Amino acid sequence: MSNVKLSERLNRLTPSATVALGGKVAALKAQGIDVISFGAGEPDFATPDAIKAAGIRAIETNQTKYTPVGGPAELRKAVAQRISADCGVNYTANQVTVTNGAKESLFLAFLALCDAGDEVIIPAPYWVSYVDQAKIAGAEPVIVETTAESGFRMTAAQLAAAITSKTRVLVLNSPSNPTGAVYTAAELRALADVVKQHPQIVVMSDEIYDAIVYTEYARWLRVAPDMVDQTLVINGASKAFAMTGWRMGFAVGPQFIIAAIKGKQSHSTSHTSSITQAAALPAYDGSVDMQAEVARMVAAFRERRDVIGELLTSIPGVSLNVPDGAFYVFPDVRGLLGKPLACGVTCHTDEELAMALLEHAHIGVVGGSSFGAPGFMRMSYATSMELIREGMARFRKAVVGE
Ligand SMILES: Cc1ncc(COP(=O)(O)O)c(C=O)c1O
């Protein structure tokens, strides 16, 4: 037995359920079992050719050395212009840092903004990493529970009730992982009116799924330009340009916060890969038009959303808020709990149900408890229509036997 002790900081963390599912699916596949996974948090499309070509060019022209911390000025300027156009505000290159995925931007932002005991408001259901990243920064996550009935959107009254003198950060994620919920302009404005009364709060507006919406998209700063000094916009190339493995995300906001984030970055990763930065540049500086590629991807996701939604809700005991964005469905499965299913088991929690579906139907889903929503489950439809149909047929058979 080792005498080495791990840090208290690490003891506070919860292992990622989505990563755990990946491990279990891989283990079953290794035994030759044909498992269909609905766990993927990434588009199943290839990175667009223009981006790949820019990456190859970067290698061939030896753009393989260190870049400035947070990316070269050219890239930061392109991102500043793009986010300014999206949000209707005026950002400059020194208000941008490019990081190793949006995940690193969020992580460094929590470190830059929070001290021990500070509070971070996170509406549930939430993307798992917000809670653990806030904890690593020493902060206390304050979870605001939303319901399917409220469309999984936090109300201004709920927000007002959650704010204390210790609140430092509000996390907003629209479209949301895991629910696909998208806030309306009126809802965002009402939230902004609450935050405005608390100038110490920074809103981290995680807009990583902004390209994948099936409704009119209300953007936080478009609706609340008066919040610009209290907002960090988080976004990146992972989902919009099918670049998850390249690791390109960014934070955009008040210069002193970006400088603090870059200070931390300078002592950790310095910057994301020089090749990745060069590859992403054409997607942001407008030299290549990505609109047609993105529109094709969104049309495919919309079709799959409609099909998976219909097949899911045809299963007795399952109900669904049809998502307005991202590529996840988050069905309510409480109607399947506490009674025997056709596959011969009775599940009492979403986690038991996820395990039963993996064992008996050979489909991989993640229980809602991992996202702060017991009784639900998350399924990603970033997979082929054929696998969606087959997976839903297996789900149905495990539940009703036909
Ligand atoms: C809501 C949300 N924010 C941020 C990220 C991180 O994205 P990236 O791959 O750019 O680090 C993810 C990835 O799944 C996400 O779902």
Short mmCIF file of C-alpha atoms and ligand atoms in Angstrom, two decimals:
data_model
loop_
_atom_site.label_atom_id
_atom_site.label_comp_id
_atom_site.label_asym_id
_atom_site.label_seq_id
_atom_site.Cartn_x
_atom_site.Cartn_y
_atom_site.Cartn_z
CA MET A 1 0.00 0.00 0.00
CA SER A 2 1.45 3.35 -0.99
CA ASN A 3 1.94 6.13 1.54
CA VAL A 4 1.33 8.67 -1.18
CA LYS A 5 -1.76 10.78 -0.59
CA LEU A 6 -3.81 12.32 -3.36
CA SER A 7 -4.88 15.93 -3.00
CA GLU A 8 -8.11 16.89 -1.24
CA ARG A 9 -9.06 18.78 -4.40
CA LEU A 10 -9.20 15.51 -6.32
CA ASN A 11 -11.27 13.79 -3.63
CA ARG A 12 -14.06 16.27 -4.31
CA LEU A 13 -14.47 15.18 -7.92
CA THR A 14 -17.05 12.86 -9.45
CA PRO A 15 -15.82 10.62 -12.26
CA SER A 16 -17.43 11.51 -15.62
CA ALA A 17 -20.40 9.23 -16.38
CA THR A 18 -20.08 9.82 -20.11
CA VAL A 19 -16.47 8.67 -20.05
CA ALA A 20 -17.46 5.66 -17.89
CA LEU A 21 -20.12 4.69 -20.44
CA GLY A 22 -17.50 4.84 -23.20
CA GLY A 23 -15.36 2.38 -21.21
CA LYS A 24 -18.23 -0.08 -20.69
CA VAL A 25 -19.27 0.09 -24.35
CA ALA A 26 -15.66 -0.53 -25.43
CA ALA A 27 -15.39 -3.53 -23.05
CA LEU A 28 -18.56 -5.14 -24.48
CA LYS A 29 -17.42 -4.46 -28.04
CA ALA A 30 -14.09 -6.12 -27.22
CA GLN A 31 -16.10 -9.26 -26.31
CA GLY A 32 -17.59 -9.16 -29.80
CA ILE A 33 -20.97 -7.78 -28.67
CA ASP A 34 -22.61 -5.37 -31.10
CA VAL A 35 -23.38 -2.36 -28.89
CA ILE A 36 -25.01 0.80 -30.22
CA SER A 37 -23.79 3.81 -28.26
CA PHE A 38 -25.92 6.91 -27.79
CA GLY A 39 -23.23 8.42 -25.60
CA ALA A 40 -21.24 10.47 -28.10
CA GLY A 41 -20.80 14.15 -27.33
CA GLU A 42 -19.47 14.89 -30.77
CA PRO A 43 -20.75 15.23 -34.35
CA ASP A 44 -20.30 12.04 -36.37
CA PHE A 45 -19.39 14.11 -39.46
CA ALA A 46 -15.87 14.53 -40.76
CA THR A 47 -14.05 17.83 -40.27
CA PRO A 48 -14.75 19.93 -43.41
CA ASP A 49 -12.16 19.59 -46.19
CA ALA A 50 -11.14 23.26 -46.14
CA ILE A 51 -10.15 22.96 -42.47
CA LYS A 52 -8.27 19.72 -43.04
CA ALA A 53 -6.42 21.31 -45.96
CA ALA A 54 -5.40 24.30 -43.81
CA GLY A 55 -4.06 21.90 -41.18
CA ILE A 56 -2.03 19.96 -43.75
CA ARG A 57 -0.69 23.24 -45.16
CA ALA A 58 0.36 24.30 -41.67
CA ILE A 59 2.46 21.14 -41.28
CA GLU A 60 3.98 21.47 -44.73
CA THR A 61 4.95 25.10 -44.15
CA ASN A 62 6.45 24.30 -40.74
CA GLN A 63 3.93 26.12 -38.59
CA THR A 64 4.99 23.71 -35.90
CA LYS A 65 6.62 25.98 -33.31
CA TYR A 66 5.30 27.70 -30.18
CA THR A 67 2.72 30.40 -30.82
CA PRO A 68 1.95 33.28 -28.43
CA VAL A 69 0.00 32.28 -25.30
CA GLY A 70 -3.68 32.10 -26.24
CA GLY A 71 -2.99 32.02 -29.98
CA PRO A 72 -1.49 34.31 -32.64
CA ALA A 73 -2.95 37.80 -33.04
CA GLU A 74 -4.33 36.91 -36.47
CA LEU A 75 -6.50 34.12 -35.05
CA ARG A 76 -7.59 36.12 -31.98
CA LYS A 77 -8.56 39.00 -34.27
CA ALA A 78 -10.60 36.68 -36.49
CA VAL A 79 -12.38 35.22 -33.46
CA ALA A 80 -12.99 38.72 -32.03
CA GLN A 81 -14.58 39.82 -35.30
CA ARG A 82 -16.71 36.72 -35.56
CA ILE A 83 -17.99 36.91 -31.97
CA SER A 84 -18.54 40.67 -32.29
CA ALA A 85 -20.71 40.04 -35.36
CA ASP A 86 -22.60 37.22 -33.61
CA CYS A 87 -23.17 39.12 -30.39
CA GLY A 88 -23.50 42.67 -31.71
CA VAL A 89 -20.67 44.04 -29.55
CA ASN A 90 -17.16 45.27 -30.29
CA TYR A 91 -14.45 42.89 -29.18
CA THR A 92 -10.76 43.28 -30.01
CA ALA A 93 -8.02 40.64 -30.25
CA ASN A 94 -6.79 41.31 -26.69
CA GLN A 95 -10.23 40.29 -25.40
CA VAL A 96 -9.83 36.75 -26.78
CA THR A 97 -7.85 33.72 -25.71
CA VAL A 98 -7.83 30.52 -27.74
CA THR A 99 -7.57 27.36 -25.64
CA ASN A 100 -7.43 23.58 -25.72
CA GLY A 101 -11.14 23.21 -26.46
CA ALA A 102 -13.87 25.24 -24.79
CA LYS A 103 -13.34 22.98 -21.80
CA GLU A 104 -10.01 24.62 -21.00
CA SER A 105 -11.52 28.11 -21.37
CA LEU A 106 -14.18 27.22 -18.80
CA PHE A 107 -11.67 25.59 -16.47
CA LEU A 108 -9.29 28.56 -16.52
CA ALA A 109 -12.19 30.99 -16.17
CA PHE A 110 -13.34 29.29 -12.95
CA LEU A 111 -9.75 29.44 -11.66
CA ALA A 112 -9.49 33.10 -12.64
CA LEU A 113 -12.77 34.15 -11.05
CA CYS A 114 -13.29 31.98 -7.96
CA ASP A 115 -11.72 31.70 -4.54
CA ALA A 116 -12.51 29.11 -1.88
CA GLY A 117 -16.11 29.44 -0.74
CA ASP A 118 -17.29 31.53 -3.68
CA GLU A 119 -20.53 30.32 -5.22
CA VAL A 120 -21.19 29.32 -8.82
CA ILE A 121 -24.81 29.05 -9.95
CA ILE A 122 -25.38 26.12 -12.31
CA PRO A 123 -28.87 25.36 -13.61
CA ALA A 124 -29.67 21.61 -13.71
CA PRO A 125 -29.72 19.52 -15.83
CA TYR A 126 -26.12 20.57 -16.47
CA TRP A 127 -23.09 19.52 -18.43
CA VAL A 128 -21.10 17.48 -15.91
CA SER A 129 -17.81 19.37 -16.09
CA TYR A 130 -19.18 22.71 -14.81
CA VAL A 131 -19.71 21.25 -11.34
CA ASP A 132 -16.32 19.58 -11.06
CA GLN A 133 -14.41 22.48 -12.60
CA ALA A 134 -16.01 24.87 -10.11
CA LYS A 135 -15.06 22.50 -7.30
CA ILE A 136 -11.44 22.29 -8.46
CA ALA A 137 -11.35 26.09 -8.26
CA GLY A 138 -12.48 25.74 -4.62
CA ALA A 139 -15.92 27.18 -5.33
CA GLU A 140 -19.28 25.81 -4.19
CA PRO A 141 -21.64 24.82 -7.00
CA VAL A 142 -25.17 26.07 -6.30
CA ILE A 143 -27.52 23.94 -8.35
CA VAL A 144 -30.81 25.45 -9.53
CA GLU A 145 -33.15 22.64 -10.52
CA THR A 146 -35.36 23.13 -13.57
CA THR A 147 -38.13 20.81 -14.72
CA ALA A 148 -39.33 19.31 -17.99
CA GLU A 149 -42.51 21.37 -17.49
CA SER A 150 -40.48 24.62 -17.54
CA GLY A 151 -38.65 23.38 -20.66
CA PHE A 152 -35.50 22.86 -18.52
CA ARG A 153 -35.03 26.64 -18.41
CA MET A 154 -34.26 28.53 -15.21
CA THR A 155 -36.64 31.39 -14.43
CA ALA A 156 -35.60 34.85 -13.29
CA ALA A 157 -37.30 34.17 -9.93
CA GLN A 158 -35.26 31.00 -9.44
CA LEU A 159 -32.07 32.86 -10.27
CA ALA A 160 -32.88 35.73 -7.91
CA ALA A 161 -33.52 33.24 -5.10
CA ALA A 162 -30.17 31.48 -5.68
CA ILE A 163 -27.98 34.61 -5.60
CA THR A 164 -26.10 35.47 -2.41
CA SER A 165 -23.30 37.89 -1.59
CA LYS A 166 -20.89 35.02 -2.38
CA THR A 167 -22.14 34.42 -5.93
CA ARG A 168 -19.34 35.02 -8.41
CA VAL A 169 -20.42 33.16 -11.54
CA LEU A 170 -23.62 32.18 -13.33
CA VAL A 171 -23.27 29.46 -15.94
CA LEU A 172 -25.67 29.75 -18.88
CA ASN A 173 -25.63 27.07 -21.56
CA SER A 174 -28.05 27.60 -24.45
CA PRO A 175 -28.50 25.36 -26.41
CA SER A 176 -27.97 23.01 -23.51
CA ASN A 177 -26.10 19.79 -23.09
CA PRO A 178 -27.85 17.55 -21.98
CA THR A 179 -31.41 18.79 -22.65
CA GLY A 180 -31.12 20.67 -25.96
CA ALA A 181 -33.15 23.49 -24.36
CA VAL A 182 -32.80 26.95 -25.90
CA TYR A 183 -33.76 30.07 -23.92
CA THR A 184 -36.07 32.61 -25.56
CA ALA A 185 -35.09 36.28 -25.82
CA ALA A 186 -37.66 37.25 -23.20
CA GLU A 187 -36.32 34.66 -20.76
CA LEU A 188 -32.72 35.82 -21.25
CA ARG A 189 -33.75 39.45 -20.77
CA ALA A 190 -35.48 38.58 -17.50
CA LEU A 191 -32.34 36.80 -16.29
CA ALA A 192 -30.20 39.78 -17.33
CA ASP A 193 -32.41 42.13 -15.30
CA VAL A 194 -31.63 40.04 -12.22
CA VAL A 195 -27.87 39.76 -12.88
CA LYS A 196 -27.68 43.52 -13.49
CA GLN A 197 -28.49 44.14 -9.85
CA HIS A 198 -25.37 42.17 -8.85
CA PRO A 199 -22.34 43.70 -10.55
CA GLN A 200 -19.95 41.18 -8.93
CA ILE A 201 -21.41 38.30 -10.99
CA VAL A 202 -19.84 37.11 -14.23
CA VAL A 203 -22.08 35.22 -16.66
CA MET A 204 -20.26 32.43 -18.44
CA SER A 205 -22.34 32.09 -21.59
CA ASP A 206 -21.38 28.72 -23.03
CA GLU A 207 -22.56 28.94 -26.64
CA ILE A 208 -20.69 25.89 -27.93
CA TYR A 209 -23.86 24.49 -29.58
CA ASP A 210 -24.92 27.80 -31.18
CA ALA A 211 -24.55 26.46 -34.72
CA ILE A 212 -26.93 23.58 -34.03
CA VAL A 213 -30.36 25.13 -33.43
CA TYR A 214 -33.75 24.26 -34.89
CA THR A 215 -35.54 27.40 -33.74
CA GLU A 216 -34.82 31.11 -33.68
CA TYR A 217 -31.66 31.53 -31.61
CA ALA A 218 -31.62 34.23 -28.96
CA ARG A 219 -28.05 35.05 -28.04
CA TRP A 220 -27.29 36.32 -24.53
CA LEU A 221 -25.39 39.49 -25.50
CA ARG A 222 -27.70 40.28 -28.42
CA VAL A 223 -30.56 40.33 -25.94
CA ALA A 224 -28.57 41.91 -23.10
CA PRO A 225 -25.79 44.10 -24.56
CA ASP A 226 -25.73 45.97 -21.23
CA MET A 227 -24.22 42.78 -19.74
CA VAL A 228 -21.04 42.95 -21.83
CA ASP A 229 -18.80 43.93 -18.89
CA GLN A 230 -20.15 41.01 -16.86
CA THR A 231 -20.02 38.35 -19.58
CA LEU A 232 -17.51 35.79 -20.75
CA VAL A 233 -18.56 34.22 -24.03
CA ILE A 234 -17.35 30.63 -24.34
CA ASN A 235 -17.40 28.95 -27.72
CA GLY A 236 -15.23 26.97 -30.12
CA ALA A 237 -14.85 24.85 -33.19
CA SER A 238 -15.56 21.41 -31.69
CA LYS A 239 -19.26 21.10 -32.41
CA ALA A 240 -19.86 23.68 -35.19
CA PHE A 241 -17.05 22.43 -37.41
CA ALA A 242 -16.85 18.80 -36.25
CA MET A 243 -13.38 19.42 -34.77
CA THR A 244 -13.62 17.78 -31.34
CA GLY A 245 -10.25 16.05 -31.57
CA TRP A 246 -8.39 19.13 -32.77
CA ARG A 247 -9.06 20.95 -29.47
CA MET A 248 -9.98 24.52 -30.38
CA GLY A 249 -12.14 26.68 -28.11
CA PHE A 250 -11.99 30.20 -26.78
CA ALA A 251 -13.09 32.71 -24.17
CA VAL A 252 -14.04 36.26 -25.14
CA GLY A 253 -14.75 39.01 -22.63
CA PRO A 254 -13.45 41.90 -20.51
CA GLN A 255 -9.73 42.32 -21.09
CA PHE A 256 -8.70 42.00 -17.42
CA ILE A 257 -10.44 38.63 -17.12
CA ILE A 258 -8.89 37.40 -20.38
CA ALA A 259 -5.47 38.57 -19.13
CA ALA A 260 -6.00 36.60 -15.90
CA ILE A 261 -6.99 33.50 -17.89
CA LYS A 262 -3.93 33.88 -20.12
CA GLY A 263 -1.77 34.21 -17.02
CA LYS A 264 -2.92 30.75 -15.90
CA GLN A 265 -2.66 29.42 -19.44
CA SER A 266 0.94 30.63 -19.67
CA HIS A 267 1.87 28.28 -16.82
CA SER A 268 -0.10 25.27 -18.03
CA THR A 269 -0.72 24.58 -21.72
CA SER A 270 0.51 27.91 -23.23
CA HIS A 271 -1.69 27.39 -26.26
CA THR A 272 -3.48 24.73 -28.23
CA SER A 273 -1.59 23.08 -31.10
CA SER A 274 -0.14 25.48 -33.70
CA ILE A 275 -1.54 23.20 -36.41
CA THR A 276 -5.03 23.29 -34.93
CA GLN A 277 -4.88 27.08 -34.72
CA ALA A 278 -3.85 27.35 -38.37
CA ALA A 279 -6.54 24.88 -39.42
CA ALA A 280 -9.32 26.76 -37.60
CA LEU A 281 -8.33 30.18 -38.94
CA PRO A 282 -10.23 29.94 -42.27
CA ALA A 283 -13.38 28.95 -40.37
CA TYR A 284 -13.24 32.22 -38.42
CA ASP A 285 -11.64 34.80 -40.73
CA GLY A 286 -14.24 34.28 -43.46
CA SER A 287 -11.71 33.13 -46.09
CA VAL A 288 -13.72 29.93 -46.46
CA ASP A 289 -17.51 29.95 -46.31
CA MET A 290 -18.56 27.28 -43.84
CA GLN A 291 -22.28 28.05 -43.98
CA ALA A 292 -23.25 25.37 -46.47
CA GLU A 293 -21.33 22.66 -44.56
CA VAL A 294 -22.88 23.68 -41.25
CA ALA A 295 -26.38 23.90 -42.77
CA ARG A 296 -26.02 20.36 -44.15
CA MET A 297 -24.99 19.06 -40.74
CA VAL A 298 -27.85 20.83 -38.97
CA ALA A 299 -30.41 19.51 -41.49
CA ALA A 300 -29.20 15.95 -40.83
CA PHE A 301 -29.37 16.46 -37.06
CA ARG A 302 -32.89 17.87 -37.30
CA GLU A 303 -34.11 14.85 -39.25
CA ARG A 304 -32.54 12.49 -36.70
CA ARG A 305 -34.01 14.48 -33.81
CA ASP A 306 -37.47 14.07 -35.29
CA VAL A 307 -37.05 10.34 -35.85
CA ILE A 308 -35.50 9.51 -32.47
CA GLY A 309 -38.15 11.66 -30.76
CA GLU A 310 -40.99 9.82 -32.46
CA LEU A 311 -39.56 6.36 -31.81
CA LEU A 312 -38.77 7.15 -28.18
CA THR A 313 -42.18 8.55 -27.32
CA SER A 314 -43.88 5.54 -28.92
CA ILE A 315 -42.41 3.48 -26.04
CA PRO A 316 -44.96 3.38 -23.20
CA GLY A 317 -43.55 5.09 -20.10
CA VAL A 318 -41.22 7.45 -21.99
CA SER A 319 -41.96 11.13 -22.58
CA LEU A 320 -39.87 13.85 -24.14
CA ASN A 321 -39.46 17.61 -24.43
CA VAL A 322 -38.51 17.93 -28.09
CA PRO A 323 -35.13 19.71 -27.99
CA ASP A 324 -34.60 22.97 -29.89
CA GLY A 325 -30.84 22.65 -30.23
CA ALA A 326 -27.65 20.54 -29.85
CA PHE A 327 -27.76 16.82 -30.68
CA TYR A 328 -29.15 15.24 -27.52
CA VAL A 329 -32.56 14.06 -26.38
CA PHE A 330 -33.28 13.94 -22.66
CA PRO A 331 -36.36 11.76 -22.17
CA ASP A 332 -38.25 11.37 -18.91
CA VAL A 333 -38.06 7.64 -18.09
CA ARG A 334 -39.70 7.70 -14.66
CA GLY A 335 -42.60 5.75 -16.19
CA LEU A 336 -40.25 2.79 -16.68
CA LEU A 337 -38.99 2.66 -13.09
CA GLY A 338 -40.30 0.43 -10.31
CA LYS A 339 -42.04 -2.11 -12.55
CA PRO A 340 -40.89 -5.20 -14.39
CA LEU A 341 -39.70 -4.63 -17.95
CA ALA A 342 -40.09 -7.19 -20.72
CA CYS A 343 -36.36 -8.00 -20.51
CA GLY A 344 -37.01 -9.43 -17.04
CA VAL A 345 -35.59 -6.74 -14.75
CA THR A 346 -37.11 -4.05 -12.56
CA CYS A 347 -35.09 -0.83 -12.37
CA HIS A 348 -35.44 1.66 -9.55
CA THR A 349 -33.19 4.43 -10.85
CA ASP A 350 -32.14 5.90 -14.19
CA GLU A 351 -28.69 4.47 -13.59
CA GLU A 352 -30.04 0.94 -13.13
CA LEU A 353 -32.08 1.43 -16.29
CA ALA A 354 -29.02 2.57 -18.24
CA MET A 355 -27.18 -0.53 -17.02
CA ALA A 356 -30.14 -2.81 -17.95
CA LEU A 357 -30.32 -1.29 -21.43
CA LEU A 358 -26.62 -1.88 -21.90
CA GLU A 359 -26.80 -5.49 -20.73
CA HIS A 360 -30.12 -6.57 -22.24
CA ALA A 361 -30.62 -4.29 -25.27
CA HIS A 362 -26.96 -3.58 -26.00
CA ILE A 363 -27.53 0.16 -26.25
CA GLY A 364 -25.42 2.71 -24.41
CA VAL A 365 -27.21 5.66 -22.76
CA VAL A 366 -26.27 7.88 -19.81
CA GLY A 367 -28.55 8.14 -16.76
CA GLY A 368 -29.89 11.63 -16.01
CA SER A 369 -28.56 11.53 -12.43
CA SER A 370 -25.10 12.30 -13.80
CA PHE A 371 -26.50 15.58 -15.14
CA GLY A 372 -28.35 16.45 -11.93
CA ALA A 373 -31.69 15.07 -13.18
CA PRO A 374 -32.68 11.67 -11.72
CA GLY A 375 -35.42 9.89 -13.67
CA PHE A 376 -34.18 11.05 -17.06
CA MET A 377 -31.58 9.80 -19.51
CA ARG A 378 -29.40 11.42 -22.15
CA MET A 379 -29.07 10.04 -25.64
CA SER A 380 -26.94 11.61 -28.33
CA TYR A 381 -28.34 11.33 -31.85
CA ALA A 382 -25.01 12.19 -33.45
CA THR A 383 -25.07 8.77 -35.06
CA SER A 384 -26.51 7.32 -38.25
CA MET A 385 -30.25 7.07 -38.91
CA GLU A 386 -29.84 3.33 -39.32
CA LEU A 387 -28.31 2.96 -35.84
CA ILE A 388 -30.95 5.27 -34.37
CA ARG A 389 -33.73 3.06 -35.76
CA GLU A 390 -32.05 -0.18 -34.67
CA GLY A 391 -31.18 1.20 -31.23
CA MET A 392 -34.73 2.41 -30.60
CA ALA A 393 -36.12 -0.97 -31.72
CA ARG A 394 -33.85 -2.64 -29.15
CA PHE A 395 -34.96 -0.18 -26.46
CA ARG A 396 -38.61 -0.86 -27.25
CA LYS A 397 -38.10 -4.62 -27.20
CA ALA A 398 -36.39 -4.47 -23.79
CA VAL A 399 -39.34 -2.52 -22.42
CA VAL A 400 -42.42 -4.03 -24.08
CA GLY A 401 -41.04 -7.20 -25.65
CA GLU A 402 -41.94 -6.45 -29.27
C1 LIG B 1 -21.90 22.33 -22.92
C2 LIG B 1 -20.50 22.05 -23.32
N1 LIG B 1 -19.57 22.99 -23.10
C3 LIG B 1 -18.28 22.79 -23.45
C4 LIG B 1 -17.87 21.61 -24.01
C5 LIG B 1 -16.40 21.45 -24.34
O1 LIG B 1 -16.14 21.42 -25.66
P1 LIG B 1 -14.65 21.30 -26.22
O2 LIG B 1 -14.59 20.01 -26.96
O3 LIG B 1 -14.47 22.47 -27.13
O4 LIG B 1 -13.71 21.34 -25.09
C6 LIG B 1 -18.79 20.59 -24.24
C7 LIG B 1 -18.37 19.30 -24.81
O5 LIG B 1 -19.05 18.32 -24.80
C8 LIG B 1 -20.14 20.82 -23.90
O6 LIG B 1 -21.08 19.88 -24.10
#
